[in-house]
Amino acid sequence: MLKEEPEYIALYRSGELARRARTLEARLRSCDICPRECGVNRLEDEMGFCHSGYLPVVAAVCAHHGEEPAISGDRGSGTIFLGNCNLRCAYCQNHQISQDHRAQSGNQIEHHALAGHMLYLQNELGCHNINFVSPSHFVPQLVKAVLEAVPLGLRVPLVYNTSGYDSIDTLKALDGIVSIYLADLRYASNRWGKKFSQVSDYVERARDAIEEMYRQVGNLVVDEGGVAQRGLIVRHLILPNGLAGSRESLAWLADEVSPAVTVSIMAQYYPAHRAPQIPLLARRITTGEYEEVLGLLDELGMENGWVQEMDAPDTYLPDFAREGHPFEPAMNRRK
Ligand code: SF4
């Protein structure tokens, strides 16, 4: 399919992008940007569960070559890692930037600097898209920065790379701004969500969010080079001991969203952060657990997407303290 201009350009020209940015920013006064609805005044830097105030926190900026092939393409995905998070996953591989808010307070930047990062990724590194990682608690800041970046030449599609714990009202404010949703579906049980990510209603919230994302962007559309232009990709990380509820989650996805939805099965689980001290999370997945999920895809008739190789944990573990780039360059993924 031929490349089309992302819809946010038209929203900018009509003034709608500016209106959305204002409305979103006003919601920071009594923050309900994510489903936690903390009600703190982030305009005054009061902090809720995500420990994030008014300014965006940017932990790393790079061309990422290890995302799904349709996201990374041959020039890389212009990845902006936001600091802090609205979840507390005990096994978070990005815990250096997601769960150390004191260290991240040094990574606060102005909105115009965030706009500058987008333009650098597009113009200097030639990335196919701008990929906001863990964006859920910073949506007003991101939209405000996009508003500044468009008149300076931002033109590539925006990717919203989320844990899935998103507010429907906030997602509606992104309708037409985000071209590609890259959403996790982590649990099928709130018991495990509560125990391992400190969230009591993940299942309902993530499912509602994924339905809204699909309503907005539909199935994945790629250009002539196979690079994503629009659509939903659902990521499912296989956890040890069946904790991710793979059968229930994938069956829900096939039945309630579509068997044609693009799915990315991730085998990269590694007992990071606090997981080594938690018996159920203290090991990698087994070949049996991996093959069971692949069998589910066949059983459910889900044919679109990618499956990570079993050696993924060796190549996907980021180190945000590493000079220059949090990932090793070599990444394997098979279709
Ligand atoms: S974005 Fe942060 S402050 Fe706002 S509701 Fe969510 S966790 Fe609370």
mmCIF file of C-alpha atoms and ligand atoms in Angstrom:
data_model
loop_
_atom_site.group_PDB
_atom_site.id
_atom_site.type_symbol
_atom_site.label_atom_id
_atom_site.label_comp_id
_atom_site.label_asym_id
_atom_site.label_seq_id
_atom_site.Cartn_x
_atom_site.Cartn_y
_atom_site.Cartn_z
ATOM 1 C CA MET A 1 0.000 0.000 0.000
ATOM 2 C CA LEU A 2 1.258 3.505 -0.799
ATOM 3 C CA LYS A 3 2.306 5.726 2.073
ATOM 4 C CA GLU A 4 -0.300 8.195 3.232
ATOM 5 C CA GLU A 5 0.293 11.235 5.395
ATOM 6 C CA PRO A 6 -0.418 10.387 9.040
ATOM 7 C CA GLU A 7 -3.769 11.744 10.149
ATOM 8 C CA TYR A 8 -2.213 13.943 12.855
ATOM 9 C CA ILE A 9 -1.119 16.353 10.103
ATOM 10 C CA ALA A 10 -4.753 17.040 9.170
ATOM 11 C CA LEU A 11 -5.630 17.319 12.863
ATOM 12 C CA TYR A 12 -2.876 19.907 13.228
ATOM 13 C CA ARG A 13 -4.134 21.927 10.226
ATOM 14 C CA SER A 14 -7.716 21.924 11.494
ATOM 15 C CA GLY A 15 -6.725 23.014 15.006
ATOM 16 C CA GLU A 16 -8.011 19.762 16.488
ATOM 17 C CA LEU A 17 -4.528 18.662 17.597
ATOM 18 C CA ALA A 18 -4.131 21.883 19.605
ATOM 19 C CA ARG A 19 -7.587 21.403 21.135
ATOM 20 C CA ARG A 20 -6.757 17.825 22.156
ATOM 21 C CA ALA A 21 -3.434 18.953 23.669
ATOM 22 C CA ARG A 22 -5.221 21.603 25.763
ATOM 23 C CA THR A 23 -7.934 19.227 26.947
ATOM 24 C CA LEU A 24 -5.432 16.533 27.884
ATOM 25 C CA GLU A 25 -3.195 18.959 29.738
ATOM 26 C CA ALA A 26 -6.170 20.287 31.718
ATOM 27 C CA ARG A 27 -6.818 16.744 32.957
ATOM 28 C CA LEU A 28 -3.429 16.821 34.717
ATOM 29 C CA ARG A 29 -4.963 19.217 37.271
ATOM 30 C CA SER A 30 -6.765 16.250 38.809
ATOM 31 C CA CYS A 31 -4.992 13.448 37.017
ATOM 32 C CA ASP A 32 -7.170 10.782 35.445
ATOM 33 C CA ILE A 33 -4.878 10.123 32.498
ATOM 34 C CA CYS A 34 -4.659 6.407 33.271
ATOM 35 C CA PRO A 35 -7.145 4.076 34.996
ATOM 36 C CA ARG A 36 -5.610 4.689 38.425
ATOM 37 C CA GLU A 37 -7.335 8.100 38.504
ATOM 38 C CA CYS A 38 -5.082 9.388 41.289
ATOM 39 C CA GLY A 39 -6.614 12.892 41.201
ATOM 40 C CA VAL A 40 -3.301 14.611 41.996
ATOM 41 C CA ASN A 41 -2.422 17.993 40.500
ATOM 42 C CA ARG A 42 0.441 17.221 38.149
ATOM 43 C CA LEU A 43 0.415 20.786 36.834
ATOM 44 C CA GLU A 44 1.906 21.564 40.273
ATOM 45 C CA ASP A 45 4.127 18.481 40.198
ATOM 46 C CA GLU A 46 2.069 16.542 42.720
ATOM 47 C CA MET A 47 2.774 12.875 42.148
ATOM 48 C CA GLY A 48 0.486 9.898 42.040
ATOM 49 C CA PHE A 49 1.196 6.212 41.537
ATOM 50 C CA CYS A 50 3.432 6.850 38.505
ATOM 51 C CA HIS A 51 5.665 9.363 40.337
ATOM 52 C CA SER A 52 5.490 11.671 37.320
ATOM 53 C CA GLY A 53 4.823 15.406 37.403
ATOM 54 C CA TYR A 54 4.192 17.985 34.704
ATOM 55 C CA LEU A 55 7.236 17.602 32.478
ATOM 56 C CA PRO A 56 7.924 14.496 30.396
ATOM 57 C CA VAL A 57 10.675 12.150 31.582
ATOM 58 C CA VAL A 58 12.771 10.687 28.767
ATOM 59 C CA ALA A 59 15.128 7.884 29.761
ATOM 60 C CA ALA A 60 16.569 6.933 26.358
ATOM 61 C CA VAL A 61 16.240 7.793 22.661
ATOM 62 C CA CYS A 62 17.492 5.448 19.944
ATOM 63 C CA ALA A 63 16.884 3.737 16.616
ATOM 64 C CA HIS A 64 15.611 0.322 17.693
ATOM 65 C CA HIS A 65 16.235 -2.601 15.341
ATOM 66 C CA GLY A 66 14.769 -5.316 17.559
ATOM 67 C CA GLU A 67 11.079 -4.492 17.481
ATOM 68 C CA GLU A 68 8.705 -6.470 15.247
ATOM 69 C CA PRO A 69 9.934 -6.415 11.598
ATOM 70 C CA ALA A 70 7.041 -4.165 10.541
ATOM 71 C CA ILE A 71 7.982 -1.668 13.263
ATOM 72 C CA SER A 72 11.787 -1.707 12.915
ATOM 73 C CA GLY A 73 11.948 -2.050 9.125
ATOM 74 C CA ASP A 74 15.468 -1.625 7.783
ATOM 75 C CA ARG A 75 16.115 1.827 9.264
ATOM 76 C CA GLY A 76 14.935 1.205 12.800
ATOM 77 C CA SER A 77 12.079 2.415 14.939
ATOM 78 C CA GLY A 78 12.597 5.848 16.487
ATOM 79 C CA THR A 79 12.205 4.786 20.075
ATOM 80 C CA ILE A 80 11.613 7.171 22.945
ATOM 81 C CA PHE A 81 11.654 5.409 26.324
ATOM 82 C CA LEU A 82 9.572 7.328 28.835
ATOM 83 C CA GLY A 83 10.666 7.131 32.452
ATOM 84 C CA ASN A 84 8.473 5.750 35.291
ATOM 85 C CA CYS A 85 5.332 3.640 34.816
ATOM 86 C CA ASN A 86 1.746 3.155 35.931
ATOM 87 C CA LEU A 87 2.419 -0.546 36.651
ATOM 88 C CA ARG A 88 4.967 -2.154 39.001
ATOM 89 C CA CYS A 89 5.847 -5.424 37.320
ATOM 90 C CA ALA A 90 8.080 -7.482 39.585
ATOM 91 C CA TYR A 91 9.840 -8.891 36.503
ATOM 92 C CA CYS A 92 10.166 -5.637 34.523
ATOM 93 C CA GLN A 93 13.109 -5.779 32.149
ATOM 94 C CA ASN A 94 13.120 -1.976 32.004
ATOM 95 C CA HIS A 95 13.085 -1.596 35.806
ATOM 96 C CA GLN A 96 16.108 0.721 35.719
ATOM 97 C CA ILE A 97 13.942 3.364 34.062
ATOM 98 C CA SER A 98 10.416 2.311 35.072
ATOM 99 C CA GLN A 99 10.773 1.827 38.809
ATOM 100 C CA ASP A 100 13.475 4.157 40.045
ATOM 101 C CA HIS A 101 11.651 7.469 40.038
ATOM 102 C CA ARG A 102 14.356 9.238 42.045
ATOM 103 C CA ALA A 103 16.927 8.531 39.341
ATOM 104 C CA GLN A 104 14.397 9.403 36.632
ATOM 105 C CA SER A 105 13.698 12.846 38.100
ATOM 106 C CA GLY A 106 17.016 13.833 36.500
ATOM 107 C CA ASN A 107 15.616 12.911 33.080
ATOM 108 C CA GLN A 108 12.809 15.492 33.023
ATOM 109 C CA ILE A 109 12.911 17.583 29.872
ATOM 110 C CA GLU A 110 10.872 20.421 28.378
ATOM 111 C CA HIS A 111 8.200 19.632 25.792
ATOM 112 C CA HIS A 112 10.162 21.338 23.021
ATOM 113 C CA ALA A 113 13.147 19.098 23.773
ATOM 114 C CA LEU A 114 10.899 16.052 23.399
ATOM 115 C CA ALA A 115 9.744 17.458 20.051
ATOM 116 C CA GLY A 116 13.428 17.813 19.143
ATOM 117 C CA HIS A 117 14.032 14.124 19.918
ATOM 118 C CA MET A 118 11.249 13.167 17.489
ATOM 119 C CA LEU A 119 12.745 15.271 14.728
ATOM 120 C CA TYR A 120 16.228 13.883 15.414
ATOM 121 C CA LEU A 121 14.935 10.304 15.089
ATOM 122 C CA GLN A 122 13.080 11.128 11.875
ATOM 123 C CA ASN A 123 15.582 13.428 10.185
ATOM 124 C CA GLU A 124 19.012 12.409 11.466
ATOM 125 C CA LEU A 125 18.548 8.673 12.012
ATOM 126 C CA GLY A 126 15.943 8.182 9.251
ATOM 127 C CA CYS A 127 13.665 6.081 11.462
ATOM 128 C CA HIS A 128 10.387 4.792 10.052
ATOM 129 C CA ASN A 129 8.272 5.957 12.972
ATOM 130 C CA ILE A 130 8.313 7.480 16.451
ATOM 131 C CA ASN A 131 7.792 4.746 19.030
ATOM 132 C CA PHE A 132 6.712 5.928 22.489
ATOM 133 C CA VAL A 133 7.548 3.191 25.005
ATOM 134 C CA SER A 134 5.488 3.188 28.253
ATOM 135 C CA PRO A 135 3.508 6.265 27.227
ATOM 136 C CA SER A 136 0.328 5.763 29.300
ATOM 137 C CA HIS A 137 1.168 8.239 32.091
ATOM 138 C CA PHE A 138 2.587 10.877 29.728
ATOM 139 C CA VAL A 139 -0.060 11.199 27.002
ATOM 140 C CA PRO A 140 -0.697 14.963 27.528
ATOM 141 C CA GLN A 141 3.038 15.663 27.359
ATOM 142 C CA LEU A 142 3.437 13.573 24.205
ATOM 143 C CA VAL A 143 0.548 15.248 22.396
ATOM 144 C CA LYS A 144 1.823 18.684 23.372
ATOM 145 C CA ALA A 145 5.279 17.789 22.018
ATOM 146 C CA VAL A 146 3.776 16.408 18.776
ATOM 147 C CA LEU A 147 1.928 19.723 18.407
ATOM 148 C CA GLU A 148 5.312 21.478 18.547
ATOM 149 C CA ALA A 149 7.002 18.974 16.240
ATOM 150 C CA VAL A 150 4.487 19.028 13.362
ATOM 151 C CA PRO A 151 5.219 22.598 12.159
ATOM 152 C CA LEU A 152 8.921 21.731 12.392
ATOM 153 C CA GLY A 153 8.418 18.851 9.936
ATOM 154 C CA LEU A 154 7.344 15.721 11.831
ATOM 155 C CA ARG A 155 5.748 13.384 9.279
ATOM 156 C CA VAL A 156 6.316 9.742 10.303
ATOM 157 C CA PRO A 157 3.642 7.562 11.943
ATOM 158 C CA LEU A 158 3.414 7.478 15.740
ATOM 159 C CA VAL A 159 3.542 4.162 17.611
ATOM 160 C CA TYR A 160 1.934 3.846 21.055
ATOM 161 C CA ASN A 161 3.875 1.029 22.751
ATOM 162 C CA THR A 162 1.939 0.281 25.924
ATOM 163 C CA SER A 163 1.501 -2.195 28.768
ATOM 164 C CA GLY A 164 -2.215 -2.013 27.956
ATOM 165 C CA TYR A 165 -3.254 -0.364 31.231
ATOM 166 C CA ASP A 166 -4.810 2.643 29.524
ATOM 167 C CA SER A 167 -7.839 4.844 30.089
ATOM 168 C CA ILE A 168 -10.501 4.762 27.371
ATOM 169 C CA ASP A 169 -10.984 8.548 27.530
ATOM 170 C CA THR A 170 -7.266 9.044 27.035
ATOM 171 C CA LEU A 171 -7.186 6.620 24.118
ATOM 172 C CA LYS A 172 -10.128 8.445 22.523
ATOM 173 C CA ALA A 173 -8.089 11.632 22.701
ATOM 174 C CA LEU A 174 -5.411 9.826 20.657
ATOM 175 C CA ASP A 175 -7.810 8.806 17.880
ATOM 176 C CA GLY A 176 -6.183 9.933 14.626
ATOM 177 C CA ILE A 177 -2.950 10.956 16.367
ATOM 178 C CA VAL A 178 -1.585 7.451 16.903
ATOM 179 C CA SER A 179 -1.284 5.336 13.757
ATOM 180 C CA ILE A 180 -0.004 2.102 15.289
ATOM 181 C CA TYR A 181 -0.909 0.613 18.639
ATOM 182 C CA LEU A 182 1.590 -1.905 20.006
ATOM 183 C CA ALA A 183 -0.194 -3.162 23.097
ATOM 184 C CA ASP A 184 0.668 -5.803 25.680
ATOM 185 C CA LEU A 185 -1.905 -8.328 26.835
ATOM 186 C CA ARG A 186 -0.156 -9.453 30.016
ATOM 187 C CA TYR A 187 -2.632 -11.350 32.172
ATOM 188 C CA ALA A 188 -5.960 -13.145 32.040
ATOM 189 C CA SER A 189 -6.219 -13.124 35.833
ATOM 190 C CA ASN A 190 -6.452 -10.084 38.107
ATOM 191 C CA ARG A 191 -5.006 -12.229 40.877
ATOM 192 C CA TRP A 192 -1.670 -12.392 39.076
ATOM 193 C CA GLY A 193 -1.924 -8.766 37.958
ATOM 194 C CA LYS A 194 -2.324 -7.705 41.577
ATOM 195 C CA LYS A 195 0.431 -9.968 42.850
ATOM 196 C CA PHE A 196 3.045 -9.247 40.197
ATOM 197 C CA SER A 197 2.187 -5.778 38.779
ATOM 198 C CA GLN A 198 0.281 -4.057 41.623
ATOM 199 C CA VAL A 199 -2.837 -3.591 39.517
ATOM 200 C CA SER A 200 -6.247 -4.929 40.572
ATOM 201 C CA ASP A 201 -8.227 -4.542 37.327
ATOM 202 C CA TYR A 202 -5.726 -5.185 34.551
ATOM 203 C CA VAL A 203 -7.808 -7.758 32.688
ATOM 204 C CA GLU A 204 -10.905 -5.587 32.153
ATOM 205 C CA ARG A 205 -8.912 -2.419 31.507
ATOM 206 C CA ALA A 206 -6.485 -3.932 29.026
ATOM 207 C CA ARG A 207 -9.244 -5.738 27.143
ATOM 208 C CA ASP A 208 -11.358 -2.581 26.908
ATOM 209 C CA ALA A 209 -8.284 -0.642 25.795
ATOM 210 C CA ILE A 210 -7.397 -3.153 23.077
ATOM 211 C CA GLU A 211 -10.969 -3.074 21.750
ATOM 212 C CA GLU A 212 -10.812 0.721 21.567
ATOM 213 C CA MET A 213 -7.436 0.621 19.817
ATOM 214 C CA TYR A 214 -8.767 -1.876 17.274
ATOM 215 C CA ARG A 215 -11.839 0.285 16.700
ATOM 216 C CA GLN A 216 -9.525 3.200 15.881
ATOM 217 C CA VAL A 217 -6.899 1.599 13.666
ATOM 218 C CA GLY A 218 -8.062 -1.935 12.739
ATOM 219 C CA ASN A 219 -5.815 -4.599 11.266
ATOM 220 C CA LEU A 220 -2.195 -3.933 10.445
ATOM 221 C CA VAL A 221 -1.513 -2.147 7.153
ATOM 222 C CA VAL A 222 2.053 -2.116 5.807
ATOM 223 C CA ASP A 223 3.660 -0.211 2.950
ATOM 224 C CA GLU A 224 5.362 -1.742 -0.077
ATOM 225 C CA GLY A 225 8.489 -2.330 2.036
ATOM 226 C CA GLY A 226 6.553 -4.204 4.737
ATOM 227 C CA VAL A 227 6.752 -1.317 7.216
ATOM 228 C CA ALA A 228 3.681 -0.637 9.357
ATOM 229 C CA GLN A 229 1.622 2.423 8.496
ATOM 230 C CA ARG A 230 -1.458 1.808 10.608
ATOM 231 C CA GLY A 231 -3.061 -0.856 12.770
ATOM 232 C CA LEU A 232 -2.985 -2.834 15.987
ATOM 233 C CA ILE A 233 -0.317 -5.315 17.079
ATOM 234 C CA VAL A 234 -0.974 -7.193 20.322
ATOM 235 C CA ARG A 235 2.065 -8.444 22.221
ATOM 236 C CA HIS A 236 1.781 -11.439 24.477
ATOM 237 C CA LEU A 237 4.738 -12.217 26.736
ATOM 238 C CA ILE A 238 4.796 -15.883 27.749
ATOM 239 C CA LEU A 239 5.358 -16.050 31.508
ATOM 240 C CA PRO A 240 6.529 -19.196 33.327
ATOM 241 C CA ASN A 241 3.997 -21.425 35.084
ATOM 242 C CA GLY A 242 1.109 -20.270 32.875
ATOM 243 C CA LEU A 243 0.920 -16.904 34.699
ATOM 244 C CA ALA A 244 0.133 -14.987 31.500
ATOM 245 C CA GLY A 245 -3.069 -16.998 30.956
ATOM 246 C CA SER A 246 -2.108 -17.477 27.311
ATOM 247 C CA ARG A 247 -5.036 -19.704 26.355
ATOM 248 C CA GLU A 248 -7.646 -17.400 27.853
ATOM 249 C CA SER A 249 -6.024 -14.222 26.519
ATOM 250 C CA LEU A 250 -5.504 -15.461 22.975
ATOM 251 C CA ALA A 251 -8.978 -17.027 22.820
ATOM 252 C CA TRP A 252 -10.469 -13.721 23.978
ATOM 253 C CA LEU A 253 -8.475 -11.896 21.317
ATOM 254 C CA ALA A 254 -9.609 -14.263 18.544
ATOM 255 C CA ASP A 255 -13.259 -14.271 19.682
ATOM 256 C CA GLU A 256 -13.830 -10.667 20.769
ATOM 257 C CA VAL A 257 -11.385 -8.713 18.591
ATOM 258 C CA SER A 258 -10.569 -10.816 15.522
ATOM 259 C CA PRO A 259 -8.619 -13.946 14.602
ATOM 260 C CA ALA A 260 -7.025 -11.741 11.924
ATOM 261 C CA VAL A 261 -5.462 -9.371 14.454
ATOM 262 C CA THR A 262 -1.673 -9.236 14.327
ATOM 263 C CA VAL A 263 -0.111 -10.948 17.338
ATOM 264 C CA SER A 264 3.478 -10.850 18.521
ATOM 265 C CA ILE A 265 4.362 -13.760 20.786
ATOM 266 C CA MET A 266 7.292 -12.895 23.018
ATOM 267 C CA ALA A 267 9.546 -15.578 24.453
ATOM 268 C CA GLN A 268 12.053 -13.168 25.965
ATOM 269 C CA TYR A 269 10.969 -13.582 29.566
ATOM 270 C CA TYR A 270 13.934 -13.490 31.911
ATOM 271 C CA PRO A 271 13.711 -13.252 35.704
ATOM 272 C CA ALA A 272 14.752 -9.609 35.950
ATOM 273 C CA HIS A 273 14.357 -7.081 38.784
ATOM 274 C CA ARG A 274 12.646 -8.765 41.812
ATOM 275 C CA ALA A 275 11.660 -11.959 39.941
ATOM 276 C CA PRO A 276 14.631 -14.083 41.126
ATOM 277 C CA GLN A 277 13.198 -13.863 44.671
ATOM 278 C CA ILE A 278 9.674 -14.914 43.579
ATOM 279 C CA PRO A 279 9.485 -18.707 43.053
ATOM 280 C CA LEU A 280 6.760 -18.614 40.365
ATOM 281 C CA LEU A 281 8.728 -16.065 38.326
ATOM 282 C CA ALA A 282 12.282 -17.201 39.037
ATOM 283 C CA ARG A 283 12.979 -19.081 35.796
ATOM 284 C CA ARG A 284 12.796 -18.668 32.040
ATOM 285 C CA ILE A 285 10.002 -20.362 30.119
ATOM 286 C CA THR A 286 10.398 -24.002 29.106
ATOM 287 C CA THR A 287 10.249 -25.404 25.577
ATOM 288 C CA GLY A 288 6.957 -27.059 26.530
ATOM 289 C CA GLU A 289 5.434 -23.739 27.629
ATOM 290 C CA TYR A 290 6.651 -22.119 24.416
ATOM 291 C CA GLU A 291 5.306 -24.830 22.132
ATOM 292 C CA GLU A 292 1.963 -24.865 23.907
ATOM 293 C CA VAL A 293 1.447 -21.201 22.982
ATOM 294 C CA LEU A 294 2.481 -21.832 19.366
ATOM 295 C CA GLY A 295 -0.078 -24.651 19.277
ATOM 296 C CA LEU A 296 -2.739 -22.265 20.534
ATOM 297 C CA LEU A 297 -2.146 -19.952 17.590
ATOM 298 C CA ASP A 298 -2.808 -22.860 15.211
ATOM 299 C CA GLU A 299 -5.832 -24.006 17.176
ATOM 300 C CA LEU A 300 -7.359 -20.512 17.193
ATOM 301 C CA GLY A 301 -6.536 -19.858 13.527
ATOM 302 C CA MET A 302 -4.376 -16.825 14.337
ATOM 303 C CA GLU A 303 -2.007 -16.539 11.406
ATOM 304 C CA ASN A 304 -0.886 -12.920 11.407
ATOM 305 C CA GLY A 305 2.174 -11.845 13.332
ATOM 306 C CA TRP A 306 5.493 -13.004 14.695
ATOM 307 C CA VAL A 307 6.905 -15.409 17.219
ATOM 308 C CA GLN A 308 10.181 -14.782 19.019
ATOM 309 C CA GLU A 309 12.760 -17.559 19.023
ATOM 310 C CA MET A 310 13.431 -19.354 22.305
ATOM 311 C CA ASP A 311 16.901 -17.768 22.549
ATOM 312 C CA ALA A 312 15.297 -14.325 22.781
ATOM 313 C CA PRO A 313 16.214 -13.732 26.448
ATOM 314 C CA ASP A 314 19.896 -13.654 25.489
ATOM 315 C CA THR A 315 19.425 -10.905 22.946
ATOM 316 C CA TYR A 316 16.543 -8.792 24.222
ATOM 317 C CA LEU A 317 17.645 -7.830 27.696
ATOM 318 C CA PRO A 318 18.167 -4.072 27.745
ATOM 319 C CA ASP A 319 20.709 -2.244 29.865
ATOM 320 C CA PHE A 320 19.823 1.404 30.274
ATOM 321 C CA ALA A 321 23.148 2.065 31.963
ATOM 322 C CA ARG A 322 24.987 0.991 28.796
ATOM 323 C CA GLU A 323 26.646 3.835 26.950
ATOM 324 C CA GLY A 324 24.728 4.924 23.848
ATOM 325 C CA HIS A 325 22.141 2.192 23.246
ATOM 326 C CA PRO A 326 20.173 0.018 25.701
ATOM 327 C CA PHE A 327 20.045 -3.008 23.365
ATOM 328 C CA GLU A 328 22.672 -5.178 21.774
ATOM 329 C CA PRO A 329 22.321 -4.841 17.992
ATOM 330 C CA ALA A 330 21.594 -8.518 17.189
ATOM 331 C CA MET A 331 17.926 -9.435 17.549
ATOM 332 C CA ASN A 332 16.230 -12.533 16.186
ATOM 333 C CA ARG A 333 12.592 -12.954 15.411
ATOM 334 C CA ARG A 334 10.859 -15.311 13.065
ATOM 335 C CA LYS A 335 7.628 -14.943 11.266
HETATM 336 S S1 SF4 B 1 -1.075 8.943 35.032
HETATM 337 FE FE1 SF4 B 1 -0.012 8.722 37.050
HETATM 338 S S2 SF4 B 1 -0.925 10.285 38.401
HETATM 339 FE FE2 SF4 B 1 -2.264 10.066 36.604
HETATM 340 S S3 SF4 B 1 -3.831 8.596 37.177
HETATM 341 FE FE3 SF4 B 1 -2.187 7.403 36.209
HETATM 342 S S4 SF4 B 1 -0.777 6.773 37.841
HETATM 343 FE FE4 SF4 B 1 -2.100 8.390 38.661
#
